[in-house]
XYZ file of C-alpha atoms in Angstrom:
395
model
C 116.811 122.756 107.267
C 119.690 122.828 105.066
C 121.736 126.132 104.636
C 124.460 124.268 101.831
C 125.003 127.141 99.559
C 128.195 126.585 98.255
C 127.632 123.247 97.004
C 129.477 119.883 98.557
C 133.008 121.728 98.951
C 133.745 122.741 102.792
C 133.811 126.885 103.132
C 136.309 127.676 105.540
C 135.043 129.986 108.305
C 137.302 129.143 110.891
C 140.241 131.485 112.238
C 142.471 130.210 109.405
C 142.915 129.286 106.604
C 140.616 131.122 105.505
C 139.065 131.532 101.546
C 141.171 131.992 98.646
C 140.788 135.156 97.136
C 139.872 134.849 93.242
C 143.198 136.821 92.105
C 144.752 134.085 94.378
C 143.010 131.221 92.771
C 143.916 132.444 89.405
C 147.773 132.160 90.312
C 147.293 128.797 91.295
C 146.294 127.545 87.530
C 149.939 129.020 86.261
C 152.605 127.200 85.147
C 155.714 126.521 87.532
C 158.451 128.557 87.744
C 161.971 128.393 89.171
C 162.366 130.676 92.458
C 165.860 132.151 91.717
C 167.090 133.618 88.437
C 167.223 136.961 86.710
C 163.354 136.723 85.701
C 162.103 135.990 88.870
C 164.560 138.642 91.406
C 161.941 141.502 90.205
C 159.046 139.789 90.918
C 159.879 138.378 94.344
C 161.491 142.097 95.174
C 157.849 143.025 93.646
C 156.035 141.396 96.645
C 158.423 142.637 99.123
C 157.416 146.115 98.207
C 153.858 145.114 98.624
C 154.158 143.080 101.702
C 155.905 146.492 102.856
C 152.931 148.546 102.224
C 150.867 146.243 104.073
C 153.916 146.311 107.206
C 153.496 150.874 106.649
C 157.325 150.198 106.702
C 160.477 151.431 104.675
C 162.615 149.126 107.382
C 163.834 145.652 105.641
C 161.256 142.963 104.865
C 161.889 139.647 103.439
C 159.962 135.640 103.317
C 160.366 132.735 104.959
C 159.021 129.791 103.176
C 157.785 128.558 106.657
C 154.553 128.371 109.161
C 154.190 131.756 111.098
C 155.564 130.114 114.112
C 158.980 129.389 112.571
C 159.128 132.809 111.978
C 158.695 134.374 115.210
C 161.135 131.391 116.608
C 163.727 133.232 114.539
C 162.937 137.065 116.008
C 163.327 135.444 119.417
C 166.287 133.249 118.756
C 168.070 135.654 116.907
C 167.188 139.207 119.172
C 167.396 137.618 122.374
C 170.483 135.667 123.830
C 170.157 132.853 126.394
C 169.992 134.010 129.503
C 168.514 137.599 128.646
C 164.978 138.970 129.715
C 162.283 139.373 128.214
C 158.567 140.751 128.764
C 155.376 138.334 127.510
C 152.465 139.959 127.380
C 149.822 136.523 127.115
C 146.061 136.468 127.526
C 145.497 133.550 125.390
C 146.428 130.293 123.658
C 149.024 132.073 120.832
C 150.329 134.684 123.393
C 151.779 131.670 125.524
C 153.213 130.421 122.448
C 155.119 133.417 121.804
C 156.109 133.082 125.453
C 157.069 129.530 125.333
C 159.534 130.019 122.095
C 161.342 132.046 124.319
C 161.543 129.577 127.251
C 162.688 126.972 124.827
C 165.209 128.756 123.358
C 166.531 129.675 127.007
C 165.103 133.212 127.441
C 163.891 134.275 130.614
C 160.387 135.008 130.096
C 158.575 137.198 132.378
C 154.623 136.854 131.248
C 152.337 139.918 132.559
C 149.028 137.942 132.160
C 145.328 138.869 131.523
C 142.025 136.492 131.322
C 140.818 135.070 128.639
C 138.706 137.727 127.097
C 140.477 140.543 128.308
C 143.929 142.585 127.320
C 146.425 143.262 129.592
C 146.465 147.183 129.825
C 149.300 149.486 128.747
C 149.792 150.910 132.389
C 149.994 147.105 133.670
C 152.885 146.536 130.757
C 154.708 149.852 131.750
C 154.578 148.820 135.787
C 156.261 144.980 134.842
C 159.052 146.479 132.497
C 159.834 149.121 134.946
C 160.255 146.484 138.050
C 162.194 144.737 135.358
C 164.860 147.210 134.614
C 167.013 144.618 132.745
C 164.270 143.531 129.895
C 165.740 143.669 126.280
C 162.267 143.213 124.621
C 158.472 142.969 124.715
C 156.741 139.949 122.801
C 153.410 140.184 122.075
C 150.092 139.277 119.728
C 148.143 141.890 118.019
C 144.761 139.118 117.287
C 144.509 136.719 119.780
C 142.374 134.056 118.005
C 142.167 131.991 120.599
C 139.389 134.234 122.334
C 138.819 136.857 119.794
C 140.732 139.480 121.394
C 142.815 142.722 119.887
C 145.304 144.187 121.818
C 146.523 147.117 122.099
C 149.412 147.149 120.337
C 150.119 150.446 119.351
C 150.067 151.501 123.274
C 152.688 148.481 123.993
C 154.934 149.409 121.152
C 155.167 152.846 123.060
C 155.529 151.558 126.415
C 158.450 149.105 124.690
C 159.881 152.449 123.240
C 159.700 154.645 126.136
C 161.336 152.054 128.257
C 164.015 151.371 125.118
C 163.430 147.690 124.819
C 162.912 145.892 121.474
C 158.890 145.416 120.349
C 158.528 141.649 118.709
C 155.368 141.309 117.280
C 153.134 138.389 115.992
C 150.623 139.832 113.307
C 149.936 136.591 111.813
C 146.388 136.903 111.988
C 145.991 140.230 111.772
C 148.041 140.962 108.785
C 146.100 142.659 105.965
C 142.701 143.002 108.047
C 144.041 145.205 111.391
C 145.683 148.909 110.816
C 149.154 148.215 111.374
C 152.181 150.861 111.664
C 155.611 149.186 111.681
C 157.530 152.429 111.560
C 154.843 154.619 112.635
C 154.274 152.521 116.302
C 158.058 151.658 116.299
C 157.509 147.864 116.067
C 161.024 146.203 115.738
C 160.348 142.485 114.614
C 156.992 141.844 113.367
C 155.445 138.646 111.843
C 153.051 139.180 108.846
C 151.014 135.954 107.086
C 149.349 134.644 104.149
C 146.368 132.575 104.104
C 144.446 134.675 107.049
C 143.476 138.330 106.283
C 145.278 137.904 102.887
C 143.150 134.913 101.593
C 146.103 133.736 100.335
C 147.911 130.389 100.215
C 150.164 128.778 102.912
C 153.985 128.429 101.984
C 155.526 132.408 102.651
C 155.439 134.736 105.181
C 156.572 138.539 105.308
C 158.516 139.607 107.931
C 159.439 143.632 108.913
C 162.863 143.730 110.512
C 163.618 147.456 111.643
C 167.067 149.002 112.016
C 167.790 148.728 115.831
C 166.479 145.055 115.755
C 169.492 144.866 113.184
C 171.518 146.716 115.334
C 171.505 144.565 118.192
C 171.650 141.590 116.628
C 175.110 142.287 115.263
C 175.909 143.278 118.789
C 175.263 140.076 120.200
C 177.999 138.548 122.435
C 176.964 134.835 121.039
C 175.956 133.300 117.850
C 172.517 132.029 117.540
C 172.439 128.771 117.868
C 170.678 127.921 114.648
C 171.048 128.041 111.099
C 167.920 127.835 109.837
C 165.944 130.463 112.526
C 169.100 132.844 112.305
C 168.905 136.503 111.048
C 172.673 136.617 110.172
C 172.244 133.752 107.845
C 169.021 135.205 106.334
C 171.294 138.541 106.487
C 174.575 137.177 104.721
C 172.063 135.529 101.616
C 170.181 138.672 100.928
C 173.869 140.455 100.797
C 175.427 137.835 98.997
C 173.058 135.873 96.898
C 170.742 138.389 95.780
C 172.622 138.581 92.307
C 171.742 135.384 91.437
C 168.182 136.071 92.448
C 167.877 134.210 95.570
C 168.478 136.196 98.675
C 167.408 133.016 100.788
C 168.990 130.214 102.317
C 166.692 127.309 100.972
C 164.539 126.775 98.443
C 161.349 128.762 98.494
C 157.765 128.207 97.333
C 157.051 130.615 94.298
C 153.655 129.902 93.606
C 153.012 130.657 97.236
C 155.006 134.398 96.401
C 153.033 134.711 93.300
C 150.271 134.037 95.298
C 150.936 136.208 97.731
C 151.891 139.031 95.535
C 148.675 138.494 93.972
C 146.511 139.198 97.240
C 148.607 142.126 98.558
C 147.927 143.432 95.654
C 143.779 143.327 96.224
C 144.725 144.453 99.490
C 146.047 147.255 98.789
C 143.733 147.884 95.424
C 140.975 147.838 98.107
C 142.854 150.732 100.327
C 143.737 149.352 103.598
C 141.946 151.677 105.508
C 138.741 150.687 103.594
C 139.641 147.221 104.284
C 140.175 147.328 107.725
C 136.998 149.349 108.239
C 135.385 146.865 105.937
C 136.572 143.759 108.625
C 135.476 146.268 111.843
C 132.139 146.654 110.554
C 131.246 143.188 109.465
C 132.458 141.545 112.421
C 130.589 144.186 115.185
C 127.185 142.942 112.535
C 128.076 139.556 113.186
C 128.632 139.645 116.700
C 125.517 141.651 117.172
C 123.495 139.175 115.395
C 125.214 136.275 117.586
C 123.875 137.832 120.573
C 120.187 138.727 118.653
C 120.059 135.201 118.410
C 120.427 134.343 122.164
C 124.457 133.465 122.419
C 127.017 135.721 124.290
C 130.355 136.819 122.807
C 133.666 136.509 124.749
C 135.229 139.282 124.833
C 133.603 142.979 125.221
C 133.144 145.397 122.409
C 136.084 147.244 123.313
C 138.790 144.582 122.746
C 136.442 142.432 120.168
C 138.711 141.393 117.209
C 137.652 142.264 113.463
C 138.691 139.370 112.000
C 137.584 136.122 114.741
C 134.863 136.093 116.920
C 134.262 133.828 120.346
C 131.196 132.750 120.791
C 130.489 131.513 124.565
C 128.709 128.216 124.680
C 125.989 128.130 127.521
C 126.974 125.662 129.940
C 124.490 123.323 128.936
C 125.505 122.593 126.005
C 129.316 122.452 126.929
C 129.470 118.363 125.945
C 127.405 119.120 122.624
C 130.170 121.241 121.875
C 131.715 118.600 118.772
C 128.157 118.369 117.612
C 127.229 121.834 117.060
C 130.703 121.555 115.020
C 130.092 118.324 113.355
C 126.368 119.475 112.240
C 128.016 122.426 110.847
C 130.657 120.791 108.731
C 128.418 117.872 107.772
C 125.409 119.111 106.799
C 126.144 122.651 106.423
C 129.396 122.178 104.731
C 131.072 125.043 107.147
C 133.582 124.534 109.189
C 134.217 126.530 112.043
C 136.713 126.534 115.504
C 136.999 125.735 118.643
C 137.784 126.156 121.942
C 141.358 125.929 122.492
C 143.406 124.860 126.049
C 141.395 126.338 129.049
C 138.054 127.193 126.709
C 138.058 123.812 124.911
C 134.049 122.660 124.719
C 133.437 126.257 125.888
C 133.835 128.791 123.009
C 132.752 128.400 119.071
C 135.460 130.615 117.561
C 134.244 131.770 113.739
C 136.740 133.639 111.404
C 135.606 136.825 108.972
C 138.665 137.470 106.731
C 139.139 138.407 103.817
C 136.404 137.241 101.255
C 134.897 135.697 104.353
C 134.139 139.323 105.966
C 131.045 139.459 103.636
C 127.171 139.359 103.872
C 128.309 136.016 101.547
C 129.555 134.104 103.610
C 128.532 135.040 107.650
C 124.243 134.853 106.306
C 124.592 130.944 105.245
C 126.672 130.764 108.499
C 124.383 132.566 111.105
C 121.348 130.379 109.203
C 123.801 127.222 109.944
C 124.753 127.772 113.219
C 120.957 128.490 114.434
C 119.848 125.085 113.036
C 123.213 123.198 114.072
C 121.751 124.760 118.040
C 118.485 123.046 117.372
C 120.044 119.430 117.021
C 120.946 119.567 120.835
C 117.715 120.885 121.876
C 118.919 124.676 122.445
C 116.352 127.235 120.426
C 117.752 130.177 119.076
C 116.478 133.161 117.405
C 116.723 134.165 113.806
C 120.149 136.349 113.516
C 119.929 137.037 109.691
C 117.655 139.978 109.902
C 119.734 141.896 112.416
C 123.003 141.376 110.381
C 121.091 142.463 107.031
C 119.821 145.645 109.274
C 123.088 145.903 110.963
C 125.117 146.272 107.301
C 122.608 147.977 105.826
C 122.384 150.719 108.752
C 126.440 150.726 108.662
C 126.511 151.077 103.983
């Protein structure tokens, strides 16, 4: 059985990168253009405004022309001084990372953990900051890939808020496919991306910086110890350099801007809430259909993420887990995740974002994934007909 429907290129349905968007792949077939000047400040300040949108913010937002990770290195580094405390709340591969920027850059992280598959509550958050009086700031992951998990992040902005401690946020692969409320949840660092729920390429990535974060970063009794990762440089070249169009400290991408301006802006022509209900639905079809088929999902209904789902792999076939991967990407011309850490050989993770969260793209994969099951001896049932019924019961 072959399910190739998209002909001998590899469709991305793993938790990122994900598939362009066509107003994205249109940008990329556009002549170069310099990323400062008095032609392109209006553009770039263009995409700010949309990546704002996007953030529900009217606090400052600005790109770095780095991965997502270098990003949130610089909230940390540049919010928190060595020495001060901080809350981590992890229940999953990216979660620990947030945590672990923190002990690197000599924070001292307190983590309030959870299982894989399952949040860390609100209450639990509240109890940890309040035995830990002295906490500056909560850090914390809105979609935890790594076991398709979405937290509650609206409820730990307001436990940050109540107990007046700064709310850092990694949205990176949530951003454009999860409701999100910068001002409205009182988020005060918050970490946006490009090529996930944006479709978009790699090579920018929005950032929402509110007023207090501001605030007590110019209150700091040290420097950060960093150029690069170091709000008051970013600070002193959007102040300073911004009338030579180029409020940044380096040189920036501006294809990946254009690019990105170009897929906020079908975001947003699209209506976020429409989008977001768009990614909810499709992904509760999919994981329906996983489980019509015989599998088991990670995580339960409640905390299931829209945009990456876990797939649990029965024990059995835990050393066929490469296989099922490799049959998938070489005969089926899909690729799809992994486990990751604790749940490597254990989960199948498959991402629905963006053009990907479409009857398009999950039917050749469902078809795919029952016949990649079949090459190590595990029968599975059809799963197409209940995500057709499943959409069409949800239109």
């Amino acid at each position: 059985m072959n399910t190739n429907l998209f002909g001998e290129r590899v469709v991305l349905m793993i938790p990122g990168p994900t598939e362009l968007h066509p107003a994205v792949q249109r940008v990329l077939s556009t002549p170069i253009v310099a990323h400062y000047g008095p032609d392109w400040l209006p553009v770039y300040e263009e995409a700010l405004k949309l990546a704002a949108s996007i953030f529900k913010t009217n606090s400052e937002v600005f790109m770095m022309p780095t991965p997502g990770t270098v990003a949130l290195e610089t909230g940390v580094i540049s919010l928190l001084e060595p020495g001060e405390k901080a809350v981590a709340v992890v229940n999953g591969f990216f979660s620990e990372r947030l945590a672990e920027i923190g002990d690197h850059v000599g924070v001292n992280v307190v983590r309030v953990n959870a299982r894989e598959g399952e949040t860390v509550s609100p209450d639990k958050l509240d109890e940890v900051l309040k035995a830990n009086a002295d906490a500056k700031a909560v850090l914390a992951v809105q979609n935890e890939t790594s076991t398709g998990v979405v937290n509650p992040v609206r409820e730990y902005a307001k436990v940050a808020n109540e107990r007046d401690v700064l709310f850092i946020l990694d949205a990176i692969s949530s951003y454009g496919g999860v409701d999100l409320d910068f001002d409205g949840w009182g988020i005060d660092y918050c970490v946006g991306y490009a090529n996930k729920c944006l479709g978009s390429i790699p090579g920018t990535v929005p950032v929402a910086v509110s007023g207090r974060a501001w605030d007590k970063l110019r209150n700091r009794r040290t420097k950060p110890a960093s150029f690069f990762t170091n709000l008051n440089v970013w600070r002193r070249y959007i102040d300073e350099w911004k009338g030579i169009g180029h409020p940044y400290p380096t040189t920036i991408s501006p294809h990946a801007v254009l690019c990105f301006k170009a897929a906020a802006q079908a975001a947003l022509e699209e209506g976020l809430e429409n989008r977001y209900q768009r990614h909810l639905r499709v992904a509760a079809a999919f994981r329906r259909s996983v489980r019509a088929m015989g599998l088991e999902t990670l995580p339960s209904e409640a905390v299931a993420s829209p945009t990456v789902t876990a797939i649990q792999l029965p024990a059995a076939v835990w050393k066929d887990a490469g296989k099922i991967s490799q049959t998938m990407l070489k005969k089926h011309r899909i690729m799809i995740g992994g486990g990751i850490a604790a749940l490597h050989g254990k989960i199948l993770r498959i991402g629905h974002m963006c053009v990907t969260a479409s009857t398009r793209y999950l039917v050749p994969t469902l078809a795919a994934l029952r016949d990649s099951f079949n090459t190590v001896g595990l029968e599975l049932n059809d799963g197409v007909e209940t995500f057709m019924s499943e959409i069409a019961g949800k239109d």
